[in-house]
Amino acid sequence: MIIVDEVDQVFGLSSTTEVEAILFNTHPQRQIGFFSATYPELMTRLTQRWMKERVEVAVRPDQRVVATVDNLYLVCEMRDKVETARKLIRLLEPSSALLFLNDTDQIANWQSKLSYAGFKVEALYGDADKQQRAGTLARFRDGRCQLLLATDIAARGLDIIGLPLVVNLDPPPDADYYVHRAGRTGRMGRTGTVVSIVAPQETFIMTKFEKQLGIRIHRKEMNRGALEDAAAGAAVNRPKYGARGRSASEGLTGAGRPSQDRPAQGGGKSAATQPGARMRGADAAQAASVGMPQRERADVRLGSAAASSPASAGKPRRD
């Protein structure tokens, strides 16, 4: 019997020739088993080519991501993804976590920044030889490193017993990739969590995956040491703006802050030129003039009127 696991990815990569060479050189009466979490059109062609009297066993689409896995996502600006990932891992404190990226070129950058933040991080590259891959996985399995960075190609067929957390640092390219990533946790009836960190312009991808996979991916926010529903967190934590008009919490969930919440810039009126401000300035000047000689009170009123009127700025005062 020949078993090919993750068959959609195996035949979708450059290893197709090697796998077919093995199948060609096996006994004609052998049994073949193709296994995959997804069933693309490629699977139909493969079964027709290599199997006789085939039997298909398929789960329902709503079972492609197991019910024991919590599917969540956080929203932040692209530049804040590293900091958001750092806060998330500090908050959840997983014994181990698998972090997915779409681009191999980004792995070294992420490894450097997460290591600087104090985490023990390893990287799994798709072109690593067998010995390097085995050494990296051994250190990850026995707890010598907490975080493992990988791409979809590098993590194919990866089976880490009891892996509690998967983090998508980049959103998966499509729903099938989401299934493969989520399948690294919650295995054999265990519980697990999948958290996707997305930028504001990437949130539609989560909605699309919900529809395609028939699951709920809950939007969360980190607040006071806990993951909260985004709606509840937004109601409790109203943005507090500093001198430059930036929210104090913008680094984590600044995505989606409406622009009208920020102080006016450019052509907008400043607080000093608002009608209410002029009235308050005049009232204050009048109150301050109580008890002054008549001449000084007149000077105060004239001075406050000149300060509140932009048109009078720079003109000489006639006493």
PDB file of C-alpha atoms in Angstrom, residues 22 48 50 72 88-89 97-98 108 118 122 125 150 158 201 214 222 234 238 244 249 255-256 267 269 295 297:
ATOM      1  CA  ILE A  22       7.686   6.020  -7.341  1.00  0.00           C
ATOM      2  CA  GLN A  48      -8.685   9.153 -12.450  1.00  0.00           C
ATOM      3  CA  TRP A  50      -3.826   6.446 -10.688  1.00  0.00           C
ATOM      4  CA  LEU A  72     -10.201  34.624  15.654  1.00  0.00           C
ATOM      5  CA  LEU A  88      -0.748  38.441  21.535  1.00  0.00           C
ATOM      6  CA  ILE A  89       1.887  35.869  22.469  1.00  0.00           C
ATOM      7  CA  ALA A  97       2.981  28.477  18.453  1.00  0.00           C
ATOM      8  CA  LEU A  98       3.281  28.076  14.696  1.00  0.00           C
ATOM      9  CA  ALA A 108      14.450  36.397   8.628  1.00  0.00           C
ATOM     10  CA  GLY A 118      12.693  38.044  24.006  1.00  0.00           C
ATOM     11  CA  GLU A 122      13.157  29.048  14.944  1.00  0.00           C
ATOM     12  CA  TYR A 125      12.401  27.003   5.262  1.00  0.00           C
ATOM     13  CA  ALA A 150       7.120  28.885   8.399  1.00  0.00           C
ATOM     14  CA  LEU A 158       3.666  19.063   9.761  1.00  0.00           C
ATOM     15  CA  GLN A 201      -7.633  46.416   3.872  1.00  0.00           C
ATOM     16  CA  GLY A 214     -19.138  27.864   6.839  1.00  0.00           C
ATOM     17  CA  MET A 222      -6.673  42.920  23.260  1.00  0.00           C
ATOM     18  CA  ALA A 234     -14.796  49.551  21.223  1.00  0.00           C
ATOM     19  CA  ARG A 238     -13.008  55.138  23.646  1.00  0.00           C
ATOM     20  CA  ARG A 244      -0.830  65.325  17.991  1.00  0.00           C
ATOM     21  CA  SER A 249      -4.265  52.571  21.548  1.00  0.00           C
ATOM     22  CA  ALA A 255      -7.207  50.136  12.052  1.00  0.00           C
ATOM     23  CA  GLY A 256     -10.725  51.295  11.512  1.00  0.00           C
ATOM     24  CA  GLY A 267      -7.697  74.288   6.906  1.00  0.00           C
ATOM     25  CA  LYS A 269     -10.359  76.205  12.629  1.00  0.00           C
ATOM     26  CA  ARG A 295      -9.006 103.399  32.060  1.00  0.00           C
ATOM     27  CA  ARG A 297     -10.844  98.198  32.180  1.00  0.00           C
TER      28      ARG A 297
END
